[in-house]
PDB file of C-alpha atoms and ligand atoms in Angstrom:
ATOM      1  CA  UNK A  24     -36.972 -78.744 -33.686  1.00 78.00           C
ATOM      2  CA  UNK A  25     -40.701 -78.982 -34.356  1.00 94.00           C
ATOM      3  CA  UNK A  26     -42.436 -82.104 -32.883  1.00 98.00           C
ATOM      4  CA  UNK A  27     -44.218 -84.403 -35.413  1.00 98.00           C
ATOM      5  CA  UNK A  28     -47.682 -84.545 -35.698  1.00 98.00           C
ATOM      6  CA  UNK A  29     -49.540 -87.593 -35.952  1.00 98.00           C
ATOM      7  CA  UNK A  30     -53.630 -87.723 -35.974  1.00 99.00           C
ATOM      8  CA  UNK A  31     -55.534 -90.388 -35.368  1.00 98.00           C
ATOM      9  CA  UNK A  32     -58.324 -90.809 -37.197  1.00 98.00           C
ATOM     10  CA  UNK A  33     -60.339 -93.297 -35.186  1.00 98.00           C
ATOM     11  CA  UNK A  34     -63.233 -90.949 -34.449  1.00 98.00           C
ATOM     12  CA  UNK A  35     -63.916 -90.748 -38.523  1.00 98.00           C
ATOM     13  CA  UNK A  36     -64.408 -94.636 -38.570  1.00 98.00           C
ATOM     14  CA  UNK A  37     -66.733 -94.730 -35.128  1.00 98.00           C
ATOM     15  CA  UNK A  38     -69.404 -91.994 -37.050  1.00 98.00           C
ATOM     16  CA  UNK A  39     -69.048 -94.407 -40.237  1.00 98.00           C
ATOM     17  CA  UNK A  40     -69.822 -97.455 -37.972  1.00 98.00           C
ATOM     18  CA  UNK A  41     -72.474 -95.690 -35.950  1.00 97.00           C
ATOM     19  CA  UNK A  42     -74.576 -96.494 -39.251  1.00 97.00           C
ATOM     20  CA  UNK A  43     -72.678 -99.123 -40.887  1.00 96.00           C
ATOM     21  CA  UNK A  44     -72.335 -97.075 -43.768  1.00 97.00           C
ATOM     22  CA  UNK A  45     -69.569 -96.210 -46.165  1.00 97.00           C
ATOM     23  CA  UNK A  46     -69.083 -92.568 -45.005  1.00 98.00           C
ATOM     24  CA  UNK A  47     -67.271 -90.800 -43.690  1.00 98.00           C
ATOM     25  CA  UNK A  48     -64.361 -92.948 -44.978  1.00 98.00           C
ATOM     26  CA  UNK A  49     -61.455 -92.631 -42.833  1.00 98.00           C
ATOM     27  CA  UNK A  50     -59.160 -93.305 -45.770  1.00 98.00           C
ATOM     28  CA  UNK A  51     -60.408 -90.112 -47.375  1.00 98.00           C
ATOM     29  CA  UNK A  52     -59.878 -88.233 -43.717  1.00 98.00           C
ATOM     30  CA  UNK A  53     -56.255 -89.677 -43.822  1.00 98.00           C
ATOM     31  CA  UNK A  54     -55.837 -87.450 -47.490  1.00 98.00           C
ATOM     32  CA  UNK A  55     -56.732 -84.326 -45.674  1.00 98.00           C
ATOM     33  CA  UNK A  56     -55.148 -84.959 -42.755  1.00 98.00           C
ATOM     34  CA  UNK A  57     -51.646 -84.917 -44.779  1.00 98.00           C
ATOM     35  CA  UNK A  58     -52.956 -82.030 -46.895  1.00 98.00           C
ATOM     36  CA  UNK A  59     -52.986 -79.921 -43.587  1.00 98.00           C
ATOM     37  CA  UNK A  60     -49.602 -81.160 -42.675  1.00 98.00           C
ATOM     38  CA  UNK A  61     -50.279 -84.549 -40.928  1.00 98.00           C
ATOM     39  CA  UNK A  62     -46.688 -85.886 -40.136  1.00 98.00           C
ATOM     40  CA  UNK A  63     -48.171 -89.451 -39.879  1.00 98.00           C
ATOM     41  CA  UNK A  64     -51.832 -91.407 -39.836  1.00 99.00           C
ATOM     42  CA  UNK A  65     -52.335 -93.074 -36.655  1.00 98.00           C
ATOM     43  CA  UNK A  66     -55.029 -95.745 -36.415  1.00 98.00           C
ATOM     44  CA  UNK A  67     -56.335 -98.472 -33.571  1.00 97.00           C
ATOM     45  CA  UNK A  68     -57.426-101.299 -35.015  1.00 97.00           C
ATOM     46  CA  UNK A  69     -59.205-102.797 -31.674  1.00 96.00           C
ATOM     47  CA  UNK A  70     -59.803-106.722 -31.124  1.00 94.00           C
ATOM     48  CA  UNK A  71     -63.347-105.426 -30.869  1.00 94.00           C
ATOM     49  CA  UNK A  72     -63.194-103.987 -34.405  1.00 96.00           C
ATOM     50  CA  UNK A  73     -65.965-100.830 -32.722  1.00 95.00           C
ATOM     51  CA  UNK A  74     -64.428 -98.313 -35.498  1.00 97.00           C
ATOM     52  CA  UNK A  75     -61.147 -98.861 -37.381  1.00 98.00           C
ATOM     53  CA  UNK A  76     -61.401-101.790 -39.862  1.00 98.00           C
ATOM     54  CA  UNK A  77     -59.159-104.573 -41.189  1.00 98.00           C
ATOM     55  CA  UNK A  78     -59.928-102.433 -44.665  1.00 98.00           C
ATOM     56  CA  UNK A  79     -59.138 -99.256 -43.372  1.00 98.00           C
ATOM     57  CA  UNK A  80     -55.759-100.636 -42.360  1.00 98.00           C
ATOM     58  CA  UNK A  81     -54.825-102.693 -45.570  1.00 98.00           C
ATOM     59  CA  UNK A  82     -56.039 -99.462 -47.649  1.00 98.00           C
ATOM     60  CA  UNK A  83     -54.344 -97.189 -45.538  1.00 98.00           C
ATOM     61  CA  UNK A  84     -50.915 -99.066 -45.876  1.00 98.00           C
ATOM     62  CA  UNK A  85     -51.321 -97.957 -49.526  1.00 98.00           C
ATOM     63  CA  UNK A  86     -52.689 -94.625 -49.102  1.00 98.00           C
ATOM     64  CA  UNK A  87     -50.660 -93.158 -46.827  1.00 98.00           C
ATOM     65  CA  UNK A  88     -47.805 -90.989 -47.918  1.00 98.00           C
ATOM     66  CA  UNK A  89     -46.592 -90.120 -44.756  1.00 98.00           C
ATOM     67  CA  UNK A  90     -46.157 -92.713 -42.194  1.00 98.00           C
ATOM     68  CA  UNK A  91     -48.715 -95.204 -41.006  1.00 99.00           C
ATOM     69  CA  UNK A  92     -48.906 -95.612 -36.797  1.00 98.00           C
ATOM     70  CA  UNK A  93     -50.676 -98.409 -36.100  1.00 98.00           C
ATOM     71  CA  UNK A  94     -52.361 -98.594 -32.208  1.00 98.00           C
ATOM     72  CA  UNK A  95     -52.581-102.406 -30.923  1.00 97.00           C
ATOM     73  CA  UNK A  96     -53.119-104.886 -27.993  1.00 97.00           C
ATOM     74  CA  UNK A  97     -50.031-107.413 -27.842  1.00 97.00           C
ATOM     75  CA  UNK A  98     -52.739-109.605 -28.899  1.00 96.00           C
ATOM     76  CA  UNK A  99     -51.572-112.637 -31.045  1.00 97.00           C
ATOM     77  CA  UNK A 100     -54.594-111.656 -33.799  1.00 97.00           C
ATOM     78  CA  UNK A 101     -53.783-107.987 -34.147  1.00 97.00           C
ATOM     79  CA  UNK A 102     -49.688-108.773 -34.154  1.00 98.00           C
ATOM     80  CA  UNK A 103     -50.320-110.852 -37.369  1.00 98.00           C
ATOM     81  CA  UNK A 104     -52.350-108.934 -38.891  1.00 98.00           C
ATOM     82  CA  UNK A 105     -49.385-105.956 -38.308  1.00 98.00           C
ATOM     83  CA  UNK A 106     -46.885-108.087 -39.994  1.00 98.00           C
ATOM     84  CA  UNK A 107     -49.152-109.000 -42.981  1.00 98.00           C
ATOM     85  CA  UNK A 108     -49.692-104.865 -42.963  1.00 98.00           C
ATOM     86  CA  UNK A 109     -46.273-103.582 -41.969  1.00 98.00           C
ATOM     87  CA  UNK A 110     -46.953 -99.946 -40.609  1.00 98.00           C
ATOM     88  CA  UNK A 111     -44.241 -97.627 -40.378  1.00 98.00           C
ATOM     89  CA  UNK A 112     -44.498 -98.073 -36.600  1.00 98.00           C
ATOM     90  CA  UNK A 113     -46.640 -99.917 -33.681  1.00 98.00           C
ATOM     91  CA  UNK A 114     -47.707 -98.519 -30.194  1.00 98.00           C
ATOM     92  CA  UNK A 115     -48.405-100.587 -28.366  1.00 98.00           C
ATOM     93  CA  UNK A 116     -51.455 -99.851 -26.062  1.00 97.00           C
ATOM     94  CA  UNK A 117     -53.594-101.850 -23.405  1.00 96.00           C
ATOM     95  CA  UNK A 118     -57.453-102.539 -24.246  1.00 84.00           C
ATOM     96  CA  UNK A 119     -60.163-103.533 -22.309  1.00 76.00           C
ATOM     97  CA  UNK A 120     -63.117-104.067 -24.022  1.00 62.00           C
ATOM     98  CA  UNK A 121     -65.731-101.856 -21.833  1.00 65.00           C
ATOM     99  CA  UNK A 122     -63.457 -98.701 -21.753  1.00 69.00           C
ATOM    100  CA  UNK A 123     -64.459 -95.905 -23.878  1.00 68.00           C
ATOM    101  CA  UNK A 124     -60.558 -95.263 -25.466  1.00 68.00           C
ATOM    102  CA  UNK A 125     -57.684 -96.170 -23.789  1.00 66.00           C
ATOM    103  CA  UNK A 126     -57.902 -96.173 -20.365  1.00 73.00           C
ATOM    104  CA  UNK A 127     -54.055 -95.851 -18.397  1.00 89.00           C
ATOM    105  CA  UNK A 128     -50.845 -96.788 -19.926  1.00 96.00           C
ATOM    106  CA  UNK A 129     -49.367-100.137 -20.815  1.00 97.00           C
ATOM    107  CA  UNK A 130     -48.252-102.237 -17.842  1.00 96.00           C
ATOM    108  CA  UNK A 131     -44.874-103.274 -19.317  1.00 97.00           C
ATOM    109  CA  UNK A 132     -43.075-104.021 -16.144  1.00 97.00           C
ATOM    110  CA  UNK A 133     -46.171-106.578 -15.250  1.00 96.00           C
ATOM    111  CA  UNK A 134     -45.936-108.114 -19.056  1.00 97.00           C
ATOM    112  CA  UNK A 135     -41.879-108.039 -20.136  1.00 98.00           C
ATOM    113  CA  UNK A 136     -42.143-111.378 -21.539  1.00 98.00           C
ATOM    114  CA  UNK A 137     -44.972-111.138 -23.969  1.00 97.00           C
ATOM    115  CA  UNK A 138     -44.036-107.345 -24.472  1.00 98.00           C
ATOM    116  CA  UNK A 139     -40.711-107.892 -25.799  1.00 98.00           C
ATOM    117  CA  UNK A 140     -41.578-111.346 -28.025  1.00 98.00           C
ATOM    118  CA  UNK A 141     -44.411-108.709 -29.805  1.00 98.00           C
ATOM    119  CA  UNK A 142     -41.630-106.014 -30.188  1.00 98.00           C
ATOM    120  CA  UNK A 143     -38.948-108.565 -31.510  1.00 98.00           C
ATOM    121  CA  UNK A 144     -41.366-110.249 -34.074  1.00 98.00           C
ATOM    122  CA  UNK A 145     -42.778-106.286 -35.767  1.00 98.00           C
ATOM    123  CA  UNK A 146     -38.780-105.602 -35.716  1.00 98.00           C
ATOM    124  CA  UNK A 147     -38.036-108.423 -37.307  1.00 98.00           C
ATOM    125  CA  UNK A 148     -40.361-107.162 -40.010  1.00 98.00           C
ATOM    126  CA  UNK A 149     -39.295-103.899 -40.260  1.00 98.00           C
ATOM    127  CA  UNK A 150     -41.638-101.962 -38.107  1.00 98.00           C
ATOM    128  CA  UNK A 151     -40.488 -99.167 -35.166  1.00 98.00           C
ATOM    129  CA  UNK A 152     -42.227-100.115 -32.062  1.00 98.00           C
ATOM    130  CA  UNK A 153     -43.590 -97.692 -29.621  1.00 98.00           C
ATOM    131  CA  UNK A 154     -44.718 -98.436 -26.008  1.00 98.00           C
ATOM    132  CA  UNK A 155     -47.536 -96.156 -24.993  1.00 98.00           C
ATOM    133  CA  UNK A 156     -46.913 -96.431 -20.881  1.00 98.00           C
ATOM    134  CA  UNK A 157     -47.628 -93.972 -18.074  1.00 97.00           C
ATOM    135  CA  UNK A 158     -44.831 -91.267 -17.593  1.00 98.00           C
ATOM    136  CA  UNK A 159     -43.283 -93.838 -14.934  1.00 97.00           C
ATOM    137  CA  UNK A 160     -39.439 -94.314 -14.434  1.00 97.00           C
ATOM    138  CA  UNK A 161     -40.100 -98.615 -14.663  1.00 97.00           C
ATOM    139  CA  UNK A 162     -42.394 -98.631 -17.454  1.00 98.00           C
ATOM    140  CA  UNK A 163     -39.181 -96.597 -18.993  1.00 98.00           C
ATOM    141  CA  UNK A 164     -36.757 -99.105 -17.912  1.00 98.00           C
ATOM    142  CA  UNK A 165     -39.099-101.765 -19.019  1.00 98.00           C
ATOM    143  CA  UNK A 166     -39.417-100.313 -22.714  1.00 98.00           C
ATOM    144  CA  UNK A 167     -36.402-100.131 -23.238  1.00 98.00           C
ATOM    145  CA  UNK A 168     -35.719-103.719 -21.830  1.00 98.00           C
ATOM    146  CA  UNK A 169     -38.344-105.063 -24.158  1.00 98.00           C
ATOM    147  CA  UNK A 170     -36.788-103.574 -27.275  1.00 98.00           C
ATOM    148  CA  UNK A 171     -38.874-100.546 -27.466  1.00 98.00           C
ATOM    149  CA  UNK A 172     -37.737 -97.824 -30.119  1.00 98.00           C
ATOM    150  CA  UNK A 173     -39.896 -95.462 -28.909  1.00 98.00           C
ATOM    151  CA  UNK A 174     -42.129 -94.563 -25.642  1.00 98.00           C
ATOM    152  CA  UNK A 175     -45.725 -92.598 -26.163  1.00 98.00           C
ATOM    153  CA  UNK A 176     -45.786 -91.081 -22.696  1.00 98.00           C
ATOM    154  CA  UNK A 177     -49.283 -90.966 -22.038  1.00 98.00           C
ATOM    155  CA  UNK A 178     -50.715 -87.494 -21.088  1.00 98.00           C
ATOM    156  CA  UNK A 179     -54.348 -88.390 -19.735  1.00 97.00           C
ATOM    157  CA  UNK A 180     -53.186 -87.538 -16.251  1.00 97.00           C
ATOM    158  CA  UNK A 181     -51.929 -84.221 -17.856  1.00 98.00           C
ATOM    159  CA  UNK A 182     -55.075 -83.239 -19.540  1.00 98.00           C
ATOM    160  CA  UNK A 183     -57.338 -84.469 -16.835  1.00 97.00           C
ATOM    161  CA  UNK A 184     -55.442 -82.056 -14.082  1.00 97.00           C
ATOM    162  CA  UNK A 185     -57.182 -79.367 -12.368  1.00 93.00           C
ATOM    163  CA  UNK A 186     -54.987 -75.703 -11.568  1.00 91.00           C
ATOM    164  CA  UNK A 187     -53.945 -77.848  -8.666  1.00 93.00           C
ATOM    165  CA  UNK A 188     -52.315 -80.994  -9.961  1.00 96.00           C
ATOM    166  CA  UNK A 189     -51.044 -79.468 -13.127  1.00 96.00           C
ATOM    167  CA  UNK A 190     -47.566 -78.404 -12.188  1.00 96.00           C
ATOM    168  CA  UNK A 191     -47.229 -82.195 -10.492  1.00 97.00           C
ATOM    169  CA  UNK A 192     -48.395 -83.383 -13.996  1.00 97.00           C
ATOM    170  CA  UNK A 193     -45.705 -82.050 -15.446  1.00 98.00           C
ATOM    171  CA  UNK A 194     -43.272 -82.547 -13.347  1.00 98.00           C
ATOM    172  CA  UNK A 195     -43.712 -86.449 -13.804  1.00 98.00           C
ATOM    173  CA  UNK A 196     -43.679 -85.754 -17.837  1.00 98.00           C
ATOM    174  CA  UNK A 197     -40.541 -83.683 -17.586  1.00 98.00           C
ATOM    175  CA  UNK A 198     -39.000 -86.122 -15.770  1.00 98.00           C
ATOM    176  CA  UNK A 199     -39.965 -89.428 -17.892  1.00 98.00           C
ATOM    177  CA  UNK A 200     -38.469 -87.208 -20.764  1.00 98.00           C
ATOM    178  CA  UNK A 201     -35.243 -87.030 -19.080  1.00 98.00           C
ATOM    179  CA  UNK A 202     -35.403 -90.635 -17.824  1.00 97.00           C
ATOM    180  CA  UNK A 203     -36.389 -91.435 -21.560  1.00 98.00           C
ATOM    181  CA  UNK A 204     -33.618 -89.828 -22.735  1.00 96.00           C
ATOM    182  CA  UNK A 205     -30.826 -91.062 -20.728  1.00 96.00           C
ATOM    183  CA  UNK A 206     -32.068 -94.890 -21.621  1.00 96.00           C
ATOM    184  CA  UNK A 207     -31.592 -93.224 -25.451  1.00 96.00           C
ATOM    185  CA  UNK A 208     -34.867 -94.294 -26.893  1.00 98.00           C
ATOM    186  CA  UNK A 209     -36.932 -91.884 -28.685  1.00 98.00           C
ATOM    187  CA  UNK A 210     -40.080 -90.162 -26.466  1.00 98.00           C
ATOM    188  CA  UNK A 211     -43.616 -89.566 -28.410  1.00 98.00           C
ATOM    189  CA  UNK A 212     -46.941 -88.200 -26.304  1.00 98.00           C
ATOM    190  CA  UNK A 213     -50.349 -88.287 -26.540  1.00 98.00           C
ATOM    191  CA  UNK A 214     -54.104 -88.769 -24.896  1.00 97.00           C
ATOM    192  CA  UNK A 215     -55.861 -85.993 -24.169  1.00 98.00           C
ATOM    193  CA  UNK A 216     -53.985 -83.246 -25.803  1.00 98.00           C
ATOM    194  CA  UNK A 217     -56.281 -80.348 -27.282  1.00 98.00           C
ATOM    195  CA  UNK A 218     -55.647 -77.260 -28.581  1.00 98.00           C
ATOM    196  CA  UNK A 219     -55.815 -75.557 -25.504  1.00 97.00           C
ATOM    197  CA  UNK A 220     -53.134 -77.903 -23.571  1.00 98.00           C
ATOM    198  CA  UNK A 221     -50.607 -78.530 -25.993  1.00 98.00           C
ATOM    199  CA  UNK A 222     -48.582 -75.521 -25.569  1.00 98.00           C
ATOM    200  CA  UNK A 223     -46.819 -76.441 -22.196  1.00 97.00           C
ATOM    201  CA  UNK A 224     -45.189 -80.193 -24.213  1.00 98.00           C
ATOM    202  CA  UNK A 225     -44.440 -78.571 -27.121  1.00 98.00           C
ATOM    203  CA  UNK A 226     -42.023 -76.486 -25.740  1.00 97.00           C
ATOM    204  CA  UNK A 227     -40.622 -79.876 -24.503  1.00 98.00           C
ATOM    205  CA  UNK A 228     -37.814 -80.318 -27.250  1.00 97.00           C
ATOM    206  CA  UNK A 229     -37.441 -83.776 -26.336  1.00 98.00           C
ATOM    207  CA  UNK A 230     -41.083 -84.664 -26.820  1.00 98.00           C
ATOM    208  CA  UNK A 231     -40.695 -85.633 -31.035  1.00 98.00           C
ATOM    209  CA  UNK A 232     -44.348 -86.778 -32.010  1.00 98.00           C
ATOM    210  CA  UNK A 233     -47.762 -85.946 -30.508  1.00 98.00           C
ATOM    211  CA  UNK A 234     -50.465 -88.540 -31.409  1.00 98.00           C
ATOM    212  CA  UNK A 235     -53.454 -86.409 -31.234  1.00 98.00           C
ATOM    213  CA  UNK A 236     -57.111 -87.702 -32.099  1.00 98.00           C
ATOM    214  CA  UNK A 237     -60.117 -86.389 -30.142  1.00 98.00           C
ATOM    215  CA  UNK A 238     -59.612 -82.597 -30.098  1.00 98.00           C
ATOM    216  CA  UNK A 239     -58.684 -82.526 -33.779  1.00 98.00           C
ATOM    217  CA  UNK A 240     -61.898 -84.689 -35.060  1.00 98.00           C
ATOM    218  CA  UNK A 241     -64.040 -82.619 -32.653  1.00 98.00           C
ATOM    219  CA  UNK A 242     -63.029 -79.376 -34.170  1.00 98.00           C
ATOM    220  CA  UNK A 243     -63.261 -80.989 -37.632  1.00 98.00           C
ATOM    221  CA  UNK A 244     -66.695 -81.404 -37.321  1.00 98.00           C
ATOM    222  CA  UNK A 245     -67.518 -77.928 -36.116  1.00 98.00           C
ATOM    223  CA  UNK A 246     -65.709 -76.042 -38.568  1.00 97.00           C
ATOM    224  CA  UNK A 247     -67.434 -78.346 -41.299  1.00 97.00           C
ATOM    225  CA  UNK A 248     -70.408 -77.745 -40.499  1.00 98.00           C
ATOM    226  CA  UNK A 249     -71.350 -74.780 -41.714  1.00 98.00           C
ATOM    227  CA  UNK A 250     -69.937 -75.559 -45.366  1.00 98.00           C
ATOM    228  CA  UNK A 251     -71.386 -79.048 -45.085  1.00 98.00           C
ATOM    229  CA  UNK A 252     -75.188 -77.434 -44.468  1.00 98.00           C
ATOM    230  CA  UNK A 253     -74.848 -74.777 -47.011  1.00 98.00           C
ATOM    231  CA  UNK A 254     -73.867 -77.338 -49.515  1.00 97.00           C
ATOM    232  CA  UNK A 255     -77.453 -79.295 -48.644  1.00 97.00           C
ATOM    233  CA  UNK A 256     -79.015 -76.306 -48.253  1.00 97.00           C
ATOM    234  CA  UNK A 257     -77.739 -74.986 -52.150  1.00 97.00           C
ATOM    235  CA  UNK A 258     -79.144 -78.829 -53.640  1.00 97.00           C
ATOM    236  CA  UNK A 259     -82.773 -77.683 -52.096  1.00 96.00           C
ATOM    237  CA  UNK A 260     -82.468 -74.393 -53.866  1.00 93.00           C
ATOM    238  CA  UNK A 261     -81.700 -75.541 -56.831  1.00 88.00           C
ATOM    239  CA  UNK A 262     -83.803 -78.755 -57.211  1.00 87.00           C
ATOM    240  CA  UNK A 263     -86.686 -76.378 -56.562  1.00 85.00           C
ATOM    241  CA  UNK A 264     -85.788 -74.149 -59.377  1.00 68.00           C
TER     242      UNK A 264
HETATM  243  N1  PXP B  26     -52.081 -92.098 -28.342  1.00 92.50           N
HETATM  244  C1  PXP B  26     -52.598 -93.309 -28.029  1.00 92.50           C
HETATM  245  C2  PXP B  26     -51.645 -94.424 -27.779  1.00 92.50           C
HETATM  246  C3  PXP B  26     -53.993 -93.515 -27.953  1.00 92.50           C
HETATM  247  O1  PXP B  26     -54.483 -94.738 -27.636  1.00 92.50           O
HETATM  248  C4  PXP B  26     -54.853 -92.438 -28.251  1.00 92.50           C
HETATM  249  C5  PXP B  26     -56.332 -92.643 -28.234  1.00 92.50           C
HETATM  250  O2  PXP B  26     -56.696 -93.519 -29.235  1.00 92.50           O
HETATM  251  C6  PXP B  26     -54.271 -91.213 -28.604  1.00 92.50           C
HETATM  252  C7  PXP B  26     -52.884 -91.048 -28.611  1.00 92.50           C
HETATM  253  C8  PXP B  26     -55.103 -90.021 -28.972  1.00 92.50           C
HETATM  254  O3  PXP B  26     -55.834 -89.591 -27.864  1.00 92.50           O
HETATM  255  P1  PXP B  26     -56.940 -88.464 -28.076  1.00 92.50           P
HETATM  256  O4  PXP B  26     -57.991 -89.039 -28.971  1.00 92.50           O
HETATM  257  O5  PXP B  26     -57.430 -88.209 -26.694  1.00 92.50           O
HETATM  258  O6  PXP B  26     -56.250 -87.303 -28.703  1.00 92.50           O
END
């Protein structure tokens, strides 16, 4: 079976912020996104509010055909604004303000207690819940304890490997997927995939959804550009007779 896709738009809404502009609207980068086959929209709506907005996420709720993954901190402002929203599903993610994205899995061992009241109160609205955790045996355990439908396995240490480390990385991943599996809950991955790393998960059948932002954004852009510049470049022709 294929693995899901889901892409995370977040990078759309940081170039929109970088002016405080309108564009590029991440709602209309969500459309395309599902034209090309997008099995879900995943979004981060950050305590900091640096890119995805509390409009992006309201408009995206109706938008969206697909399904809507919302990225959060098990922080009491963000968990009630997902159950006003109700995405399809939640990950749950850590978040420091000064990191760049997000740095290291959840520490769900260290938090049980406010981990699992989060992941009862989405259930008890209706949304799956997803634990985005390093590819550790006890942050496993401790999903799972917590309630957790799902774990995002996260792949940083993966991507970030030199020739040296890389058959280690793995290791650990194939392993969490077993671990995952025998605990029965479902096992997502993401952080740092590209198009050039991918290939070794995917042939993980166990692996069911990558979350991938960065490397799909990035390439956006580039293959863009040259359309975008000959469209400018056409207006200046033909304003100039
Ligand atoms: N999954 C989670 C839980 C994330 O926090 C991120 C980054 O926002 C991603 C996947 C996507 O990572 P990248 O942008 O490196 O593809």
């Amino acid at each position: 079976m294929t693995a899901e896709l889901g892409v995370n738009i977040d990078h759309v809404a940081t170039v929109r912020q970088a002016r405080r502009a309108v564009e590029p609207d991440p709602v209309a980068a969500a459309v395309l996104a599902e034209l090309g086959g997008a099995d879900s929209i995943t979004v981060h709506l950050r305590e900091d509010r640096r890119h995805i907005q509390d409009r992006d996420v309201h408009i995206l709720r109706q938008t969206v055909r697909t399904r809507l993954n919302l990225e959060m901190a098990v922080a009491e402002e963000v968990v009630a604004v997902a159950c006003q929203v109700v995405p399809d599903q939640a990950t749950l993610v850590p978040e420091k303000r000064e990191e760049l994205t997000t740095e290291g899995g959840l520490d769900v061992v260290g938090n049980l207690e406010r981990v699992s009241a989060v992941a009862a109160r989405l259930k008890s609205v209706g949304i799956k819940v997803s634990c985005f955790i390093e590819p550790d045996p006890a942050q496993i355990e401790a999903s799972i304890k917590a309630g957790a439908d799902a774990v995002e396995l996260h792949t940083g240490s993966y991507a970030n490997a030199g020739r040296e480390a890389l058959d280690d990385e793995l290791k650990r991943i194939y392993d969490a997927v077993a671990h995952a599996g025998e605990g029965g809950v479902r096992v997502h991955a993401g952080h740092g995939l590209t198009y050039w790393n991918i290939a070794p998960l995917a042939e993980i059948p166990e692996i069911l959804e990558f979350n991938i932002g960065h490397s799909i954004v990035s390439r956006a852009v580039l293959v863009g550009m040259e359309r975008a510049v000959r469209e400018m470049k056409a207006l200046l022709v033909e304003t100039a007779g």
